[in-house]
Coordinates of C-alpha atoms in Angstrom, one line a residue:
M1039 CA 49.2 35.7 85.3
L1040 CA 46.4 33.4 84.3
T1041 CA 45.5 35.6 81.4
R1042 CA 49.1 35.4 80.1
W1043 CA 49.2 31.6 80.4
L1044 CA 46.0 31.3 78.4
T1045 CA 47.5 33.6 75.7
I1046 CA 50.7 31.6 75.4
S1047 CA 48.8 28.3 75.3
A1048 CA 46.6 29.5 72.5
A1049 CA 49.6 30.6 70.6
L1050 CA 51.3 27.3 71.0
V1051 CA 48.1 25.4 69.8
A1052 CA 47.9 27.7 66.7
A1053 CA 51.6 27.1 65.9
A1054 CA 51.1 23.3 66.2
A1055 CA 48.1 23.3 63.7
P1056 CA 49.0 22.1 60.2
A1057 CA 49.0 24.6 57.4
A1058 CA 45.9 24.7 55.1
V1059 CA 46.2 22.6 52.0
A1060 CA 44.4 23.5 48.7
L1061 CA 41.8 20.8 47.8
P1062 CA 41.5 19.5 44.2
P1063 CA 38.4 20.5 42.2
P1064 CA 35.4 18.1 42.7
V1065 CA 35.3 15.1 40.4
P1066 CA 32.5 15.5 37.9
N1067 CA 29.5 13.1 38.2
I1068 CA 30.2 10.6 35.5
Q1069 CA 27.1 8.9 34.1
R1070 CA 26.6 6.4 31.4
A1071 CA 24.7 7.1 28.2
P1072 CA 22.9 4.3 26.2
A1073 CA 25.3 2.2 24.2
A1074 CA 24.1 -0.6 21.9
D1075 CA 27.6 -1.9 21.5
G1076 CA 28.2 -2.1 25.2
R1077 CA 31.0 0.4 25.3
E1078 CA 31.1 3.1 28.0
R1079 CA 29.9 6.5 27.0
P1080 CA 30.6 9.2 29.6
V1081 CA 28.2 12.1 30.0
T1082 CA 29.7 15.6 30.0
Q1083 CA 28.5 19.2 30.3
G1084 CA 28.6 19.5 26.5
R1085 CA 25.2 20.5 25.1
L1086 CA 24.0 19.2 21.7
R1087 CA 21.7 21.9 20.2
F1088 CA 20.2 21.6 16.7
E1089 CA 18.8 24.5 14.7
S1090 CA 16.1 22.1 13.6
T1091 CA 15.5 18.4 14.1
R1092 CA 13.0 18.0 11.2
F1093 CA 13.6 18.2 7.4
E1094 CA 10.5 18.4 5.1
F1095 CA 11.4 17.4 1.6
G1096 CA 7.8 17.9 0.4
Q1097 CA 6.2 15.8 -2.4
I1098 CA 8.7 14.0 -4.6
V1099 CA 8.6 11.3 -7.3
E1100 CA 9.9 7.8 -6.4
D1101 CA 13.7 7.2 -6.9
L1102 CA 14.7 10.8 -6.0
K1103 CA 17.2 11.1 -3.1
P1104 CA 16.6 14.3 -1.0
T1105 CA 19.2 15.3 1.5
G1106 CA 18.5 17.2 4.7
H1107 CA 21.2 19.1 6.6
F1108 CA 20.9 19.3 10.4
V1109 CA 23.2 22.0 11.9
F1110 CA 24.2 21.7 15.5
T1111 CA 26.4 23.5 18.0
N1112 CA 28.0 22.6 21.4
T1113 CA 26.5 25.2 23.6
G1114 CA 27.9 23.6 26.8
T1115 CA 30.9 24.3 29.0
E1116 CA 32.8 21.1 28.2
D1117 CA 33.6 19.0 25.2
L1118 CA 30.7 17.3 23.5
F1119 CA 31.3 13.8 22.2
V1120 CA 29.1 12.3 19.4
Y1121 CA 29.2 8.6 19.8
E1122 CA 26.8 7.3 17.1
V1123 CA 24.6 8.6 14.3
K1124 CA 22.1 5.7 13.6
P1125 CA 19.4 5.8 10.9
T1126 CA 16.4 3.5 11.8
C1127 CA 15.9 2.5 8.1
G1128 CA 18.3 1.0 5.5
C1129 CA 16.9 3.6 3.0
T1130 CA 18.6 6.4 4.9
L1131 CA 22.3 7.3 5.0
A1132 CA 23.8 9.8 7.5
D1133 CA 27.1 11.7 7.1
L1134 CA 28.7 13.6 10.1
R1135 CA 30.7 16.8 9.3
R1136 CA 32.6 19.4 11.2
V1137 CA 32.0 23.1 10.4
T1138 CA 35.3 24.9 9.6
G1139 CA 33.9 28.3 8.5
P1140 CA 30.8 30.2 7.7
I1141 CA 27.9 28.2 6.3
E1142 CA 25.0 29.5 4.2
T1143 CA 21.7 28.2 3.0
T1144 CA 21.9 27.1 -0.6
P1145 CA 19.6 29.0 -3.1
G1146 CA 16.3 27.4 -3.8
D1147 CA 16.1 25.6 -0.5
A1148 CA 15.4 28.6 1.7
G1149 CA 12.4 28.2 4.0
V1150 CA 12.7 24.4 4.1
A1151 CA 12.9 23.1 7.6
G1152 CA 16.5 21.8 8.2
G1153 CA 17.8 24.0 5.4
G1154 CA 19.8 23.3 2.3
I1155 CA 23.4 23.9 3.4
D1156 CA 26.5 24.8 1.4
L1157 CA 29.0 22.2 2.6
T1158 CA 32.1 24.0 1.3
N1159 CA 33.3 25.0 4.8
T1160 CA 32.8 21.5 6.3
V1161 CA 34.9 18.4 6.5
V1162 CA 33.8 14.8 6.8
I1163 CA 34.4 13.1 10.1
P1164 CA 35.7 9.5 9.9
P1165 CA 33.4 6.6 10.9
L1166 CA 32.4 6.8 14.6
A1167 CA 33.2 3.1 15.0
D1168 CA 36.9 4.2 15.3
G1169 CA 36.0 6.5 18.2
P1170 CA 33.6 9.4 19.1
A1171 CA 33.8 12.8 17.4
R1172 CA 34.8 15.6 19.8
F1173 CA 33.3 19.1 19.5
A1174 CA 34.8 21.9 21.8
P1175 CA 32.4 24.4 23.4
G1176 CA 31.1 26.7 20.7
E1177 CA 32.1 24.4 17.8
S1178 CA 29.5 23.4 15.2
G1179 CA 28.8 20.4 13.0
V1180 CA 26.4 19.2 10.3
I1181 CA 24.7 15.9 9.9
A1182 CA 23.7 15.3 6.3
I1183 CA 20.9 12.7 5.9
T1184 CA 20.0 11.3 2.5
F1185 CA 16.7 9.4 2.0
D1186 CA 16.5 6.9 -0.9
S1187 CA 12.9 6.8 -2.1
H1188 CA 13.3 3.8 -4.4
A1189 CA 10.3 1.5 -4.0
K1190 CA 8.7 3.8 -1.4
R1191 CA 5.4 5.4 -1.8
G1192 CA 3.0 7.6 0.3
P1193 CA 3.7 9.5 3.5
Q1194 CA 7.3 9.1 4.8
N1195 CA 8.8 9.8 8.3
R1196 CA 12.4 8.4 8.4
Q1197 CA 14.2 8.9 11.7
T1198 CA 17.9 9.0 12.6
R1199 CA 19.1 8.8 16.2
V1200 CA 22.1 10.8 17.5
F1201 CA 23.8 9.5 20.7
S1202 CA 26.1 12.0 22.4
S1203 CA 27.6 12.9 25.8
D1204 CA 25.0 15.7 26.3
G1205 CA 24.0 15.3 30.0
S1206 CA 20.7 17.0 29.5
G1207 CA 19.5 14.3 27.0
A1208 CA 21.9 11.8 25.5
L1209 CA 19.6 10.9 22.6
K1210 CA 18.3 13.2 19.8
T1211 CA 16.0 12.2 17.0
L1212 CA 16.2 13.7 13.5
S1213 CA 13.3 13.3 11.1
M1214 CA 13.0 13.3 7.3
V1215 CA 9.4 13.9 6.4
G1216 CA 7.5 14.0 3.1
H1217 CA 5.4 12.2 0.5
V1218 CA 6.6 9.9 -2.3
D1219 CA 4.6 9.5 -5.5
P1220 CA 5.3 6.3 -7.4
L1221 CA 6.8 6.3 -10.9
V1222 CA 4.2 3.8 -12.1
I1223 CA 0.7 3.7 -10.6
V1224 CA -1.8 0.7 -10.9
D1225 CA -5.3 1.8 -10.2
P1226 CA -7.1 0.1 -8.5
P1227 CA -4.1 -1.7 -6.9
V1228 CA -5.9 -5.0 -6.7
I1229 CA -8.5 -6.6 -9.1
N1230 CA -11.2 -8.1 -7.1
F1231 CA -13.8 -10.2 -9.0
G1232 CA -15.7 -11.1 -5.9
N1233 CA -18.0 -14.2 -6.0
L1234 CA -18.5 -15.9 -9.4
D1235 CA -20.7 -18.8 -10.3
K1236 CA -19.1 -21.7 -12.0
G1237 CA -18.7 -21.0 -15.7
E1238 CA -19.4 -17.3 -15.2
V1239 CA -17.3 -14.8 -17.3
K1240 CA -16.6 -11.4 -15.8
T1241 CA -14.4 -8.5 -16.9
E1242 CA -12.7 -5.9 -14.8
E1243 CA -10.6 -2.9 -15.9
I1244 CA -7.6 -1.2 -14.4
W1245 CA -5.4 1.7 -15.4
V1246 CA -1.6 1.8 -15.4
Y1247 CA -0.2 5.4 -15.2
G1248 CA 3.3 6.5 -16.0
R1249 CA 5.2 9.8 -15.8
T1250 CA 7.1 9.8 -19.1
P1251 CA 5.6 11.5 -22.2
D1252 CA 5.7 8.2 -24.2
F1253 CA 4.7 5.8 -21.4
E1254 CA 3.0 2.6 -22.4
V1255 CA 2.5 -1.0 -21.4
P1256 CA 3.9 -3.3 -24.1
R1257 CA 2.6 -6.6 -22.6
V1258 CA 1.2 -8.3 -19.6
S1259 CA 1.7 -11.9 -18.4
T1260 CA -0.1 -13.9 -15.6
S1261 CA 1.1 -16.5 -13.1
D1262 CA -1.6 -18.9 -14.3
D1263 CA -4.3 -19.2 -17.0
T1264 CA -7.2 -18.3 -14.8
F1265 CA -7.5 -14.8 -16.3
S1266 CA -6.9 -13.3 -19.7
V1267 CA -5.6 -9.7 -20.2
E1268 CA -6.2 -7.3 -23.1
V1269 CA -3.9 -4.3 -23.4
L1270 CA -5.5 -1.2 -24.9
E1271 CA -3.8 1.9 -26.5
P1272 CA -2.3 4.4 -24.2
E1273 CA -3.9 7.8 -23.7
A1274 CA -3.6 11.0 -21.6
R1275 CA -5.7 10.7 -18.5
E1276 CA -6.1 12.7 -15.3
Y1277 CA -5.1 11.0 -12.0
R1278 CA -5.7 12.9 -8.8
G1279 CA -5.5 16.3 -10.5
E1280 CA -2.4 15.4 -12.5
M1281 CA -2.3 14.7 -16.2
L1282 CA -0.4 11.4 -16.9
R1283 CA 0.1 8.9 -19.6
A1284 CA -2.1 5.8 -19.0
T1285 CA -2.8 2.4 -20.5
R1286 CA -6.1 0.6 -19.8
L1287 CA -6.1 -3.2 -19.1
R1288 CA -9.1 -5.4 -19.5
V1289 CA -8.9 -8.5 -17.2
T1290 CA -11.4 -11.3 -17.8
S1291 CA -12.1 -14.5 -15.8
K1292 CA -12.2 -17.7 -17.9
P1293 CA -15.3 -19.9 -17.9
D1294 CA -13.3 -23.0 -17.0
T1295 CA -11.9 -21.6 -13.8
K1296 CA -11.9 -24.2 -11.0
V1297 CA -14.3 -24.0 -8.1
G1298 CA -12.8 -22.3 -5.1
T1299 CA -10.8 -19.1 -4.3
D1300 CA -8.1 -18.3 -6.9
T1301 CA -5.4 -15.6 -6.9
A1302 CA -3.2 -14.7 -9.9
T1303 CA -0.3 -12.3 -10.2
L1304 CA -0.2 -10.0 -13.2
Y1305 CA 3.3 -9.0 -14.4
I1306 CA 3.0 -5.6 -16.2
R1307 CA 5.9 -4.6 -18.4
T1308 CA 6.4 -0.9 -19.1
N1309 CA 8.8 1.1 -21.3
D1310 CA 10.1 3.2 -18.3
E1311 CA 13.5 1.8 -17.6
R1312 CA 13.3 3.0 -14.0
R1313 CA 10.4 0.8 -13.3
S1314 CA 10.3 -1.8 -16.2
M1315 CA 7.9 -4.1 -14.4
V1316 CA 5.2 -3.7 -11.8
T1317 CA 2.8 -6.4 -10.4
T1318 CA -0.8 -6.5 -9.3
T1319 CA -3.1 -9.2 -8.1
A1320 CA -6.4 -10.5 -9.5
R1321 CA -8.5 -12.6 -7.2
G1322 CA -12.0 -14.1 -7.1
S1323 CA -14.0 -16.9 -5.6
V1324 CA -15.9 -19.4 -7.9
R1325 CA -18.9 -21.0 -6.3
G1326 CA -19.7 -24.5 -7.4
D1327 CA -23.1 -25.9 -8.0
L1328 CA -22.9 -28.1 -4.9
Q1329 CA -23.5 -26.4 -1.5
V1330 CA -22.8 -28.0 1.9
I1331 CA -25.1 -26.8 4.7
P1332 CA -23.8 -25.9 7.2
G1333 CA -20.3 -25.2 5.8
L1334 CA -18.6 -25.9 9.2
V1335 CA -19.3 -28.8 11.6
R1336 CA -18.8 -27.8 15.2
R1337 CA -19.2 -30.6 17.6
G1338 CA -18.2 -28.9 20.8
T1339 CA -16.6 -30.9 23.6
L1340 CA -16.7 -34.7 23.7
Q1341 CA -15.4 -37.2 26.2
A1342 CA -12.9 -39.8 24.9
G1343 CA -14.9 -42.9 23.9
Q1344 CA -18.2 -41.0 23.7
P1345 CA -20.0 -41.6 20.4
F1346 CA -21.2 -38.7 18.4
E1347 CA -23.4 -38.1 15.3
R1348 CA -23.9 -35.0 13.1
Q1349 CA -25.8 -34.5 9.8
V1350 CA -25.3 -32.0 7.0
R1351 CA -27.0 -31.5 3.7
V1352 CA -25.4 -31.4 0.2
V1353 CA -27.5 -29.6 -2.3
N1354 CA -27.2 -28.9 -6.1
R1355 CA -28.2 -25.3 -6.4
R1356 CA -29.1 -25.7 -10.0
G1357 CA -31.4 -28.7 -9.3
V1358 CA -29.3 -31.1 -11.4
P1359 CA -29.1 -34.7 -10.2
F1360 CA -25.7 -36.0 -9.0
R1361 CA -24.2 -38.8 -7.0
I1362 CA -22.1 -38.8 -3.8
L1363 CA -19.5 -41.6 -4.3
G1364 CA -18.2 -41.6 -0.7
G1365 CA -16.8 -39.5 2.2
A1366 CA -14.2 -39.7 4.9
L1367 CA -13.1 -38.1 8.1
T1368 CA -9.5 -39.0 8.7
H1369 CA -7.8 -38.1 12.0
P1370 CA -5.7 -40.3 14.4
S1371 CA -7.8 -39.1 17.4
V1372 CA -11.2 -39.9 15.8
N1373 CA -12.7 -43.1 14.5
A1374 CA -15.6 -42.1 12.2
T1375 CA -17.7 -43.1 9.2
V1376 CA -19.4 -40.9 6.6
T1377 CA -22.6 -42.1 4.8
A1378 CA -24.8 -40.3 2.3
E1379 CA -28.5 -40.9 1.5
P1380 CA -30.5 -39.0 -1.2
V1381 CA -33.5 -37.1 -0.1
D1382 CA -35.3 -38.3 -3.2
A1383 CA -33.8 -41.4 -4.8
A1384 CA -35.7 -40.8 -8.1
N1385 CA -34.3 -37.3 -8.4
P1386 CA -31.0 -37.1 -6.4
T1387 CA -30.4 -33.3 -6.2
E1388 CA -30.0 -33.3 -2.4
Y1389 CA -28.3 -35.7 0.1
V1390 CA -28.2 -36.0 3.8
L1391 CA -24.6 -36.7 5.0
T1392 CA -24.3 -38.5 8.4
I1393 CA -21.0 -38.4 10.3
R1394 CA -20.8 -41.0 13.1
G1395 CA -17.9 -41.9 15.3
R1396 CA -16.2 -41.5 18.7
G1397 CA -13.1 -39.7 20.0
L1398 CA -10.2 -42.0 20.8
R1399 CA -8.0 -39.8 23.0
T1400 CA -7.8 -36.4 24.6
V1401 CA -7.3 -33.5 22.1
P1402 CA -7.7 -29.9 23.4
R1403 CA -8.5 -28.6 19.9
L1404 CA -9.4 -30.9 17.1
Q1405 CA -9.7 -29.4 13.6
G1406 CA -9.7 -30.9 10.1
E1407 CA -11.6 -31.6 6.9
I1408 CA -14.3 -34.1 5.8
T1409 CA -13.8 -35.0 2.2
I1410 CA -16.8 -35.8 0.0
R1411 CA -16.4 -37.4 -3.4
T1412 CA -19.0 -36.7 -6.2
D1413 CA -19.5 -37.5 -9.9
L1414 CA -20.1 -33.8 -10.8
A1415 CA -17.5 -32.5 -13.2
G1416 CA -15.3 -29.8 -11.7
E1417 CA -16.5 -30.6 -8.2
E1418 CA -15.3 -34.1 -7.8
T1419 CA -14.1 -33.4 -4.2
L1420 CA -15.8 -31.2 -1.6
R1421 CA -14.1 -30.3 1.6
L1422 CA -16.1 -29.7 4.8
R1423 CA -14.3 -28.2 7.8
Y1424 CA -15.0 -29.5 11.3
S1425 CA -13.9 -28.6 14.9
A1426 CA -14.2 -30.2 18.3
A1427 CA -12.4 -30.9 21.6
I1428 CA -12.0 -34.2 23.2
R1429 CA -11.5 -34.3 27.0
P1430 CA -10.6 -37.3 29.2
P1431 CA -13.3 -39.8 30.1
Q1432 CA -15.2 -39.0 33.3
Q1433 CA -14.1 -41.1 36.2
A1434 CA -16.8 -43.0 37.9
T1435 CA -17.5 -41.9 41.4
P1436 CA -16.8 -44.8 43.9
Q1437 CA -19.9 -45.8 45.9
P1438 CA -19.6 -46.2 49.6
A1439 CA -19.6 -49.8 50.8
T1440 CA -22.8 -51.2 52.2
P1441 CA -22.3 -52.4 55.8
N1442 CA -23.2 -56.0 56.4
N1443 CA -26.1 -56.6 58.8

């Protein structure tokens, strides 16, 4: 009897239990890919797989525009969304396409990484700013990247970033790699005259190479009259294993160049319309007859109100007598005088310059120039650099009071 009751009770409990309900599939784990514009970019199970992420265009001449084709396929199980194709340089343009049929490598480009692709069976995808491009599983696309080599020279590695919904890596980087040879070459690229004595004349030569059979330099102008330029007849000349057309330029410093460092720009006109003008720089430093020893006055750290004194020598390196007409140290934080005495009054070819003064207020880093006026032509004003630091005056330590007896 007990057994029967338990059987009936179990049957009643089973009948009262609700029927099993089919559960919905699990919600995929939605993540966020990087987005420069702040828009949400969900991650999916689509997979962005490139046949190659590097295109080597080899060695080209400036102004050519090689194009690399980067073929990819969605190898995932869900749709792949391409959110952005972003070159890192304004010299690079990227074009996203959808593959609609068989694609083949174009003749002549075989073996180049990235491949030269026949784009007949592709269609251009509208700008991604209007929305991401969707690629179903197994669907392919091409990113055509063009590099403009205008005004570029030497090794190149131009990169383009591809942002997508690929959950295994939302960012891919495509590279355009090669070497650009300039249309016009100036060798050496800078004319350095080094140190010159006042009145010294020195000549340096440079070569200007071009790539056209009739290349020449019709004329050269300069930014100032410090240097003169002579243009010689063009000739064939080897440059790094390549025979090019070249023009030699003779650049000469003038005897009346002012004392000090001078830099001039040379504007070189050519008959190559693609590069009708190139520039280079000529520079040199002209040493005067007068020399200040030392050339920099360092005073270290002073207290405000503390007097200081420093001496320097001014010497004519040619041993020619001259006069110092005066000197000055002008700074709102310093009160100073500059005096000059000849070492030999009968033959004043050397002077002792004395700078005396005191700091007026705190300056963590004090820098400036001391001007020295002379009667020597071309060196009427000398400039001597100085540096120091002025700290607050030291406070007197109070003395303990003496007790009265």
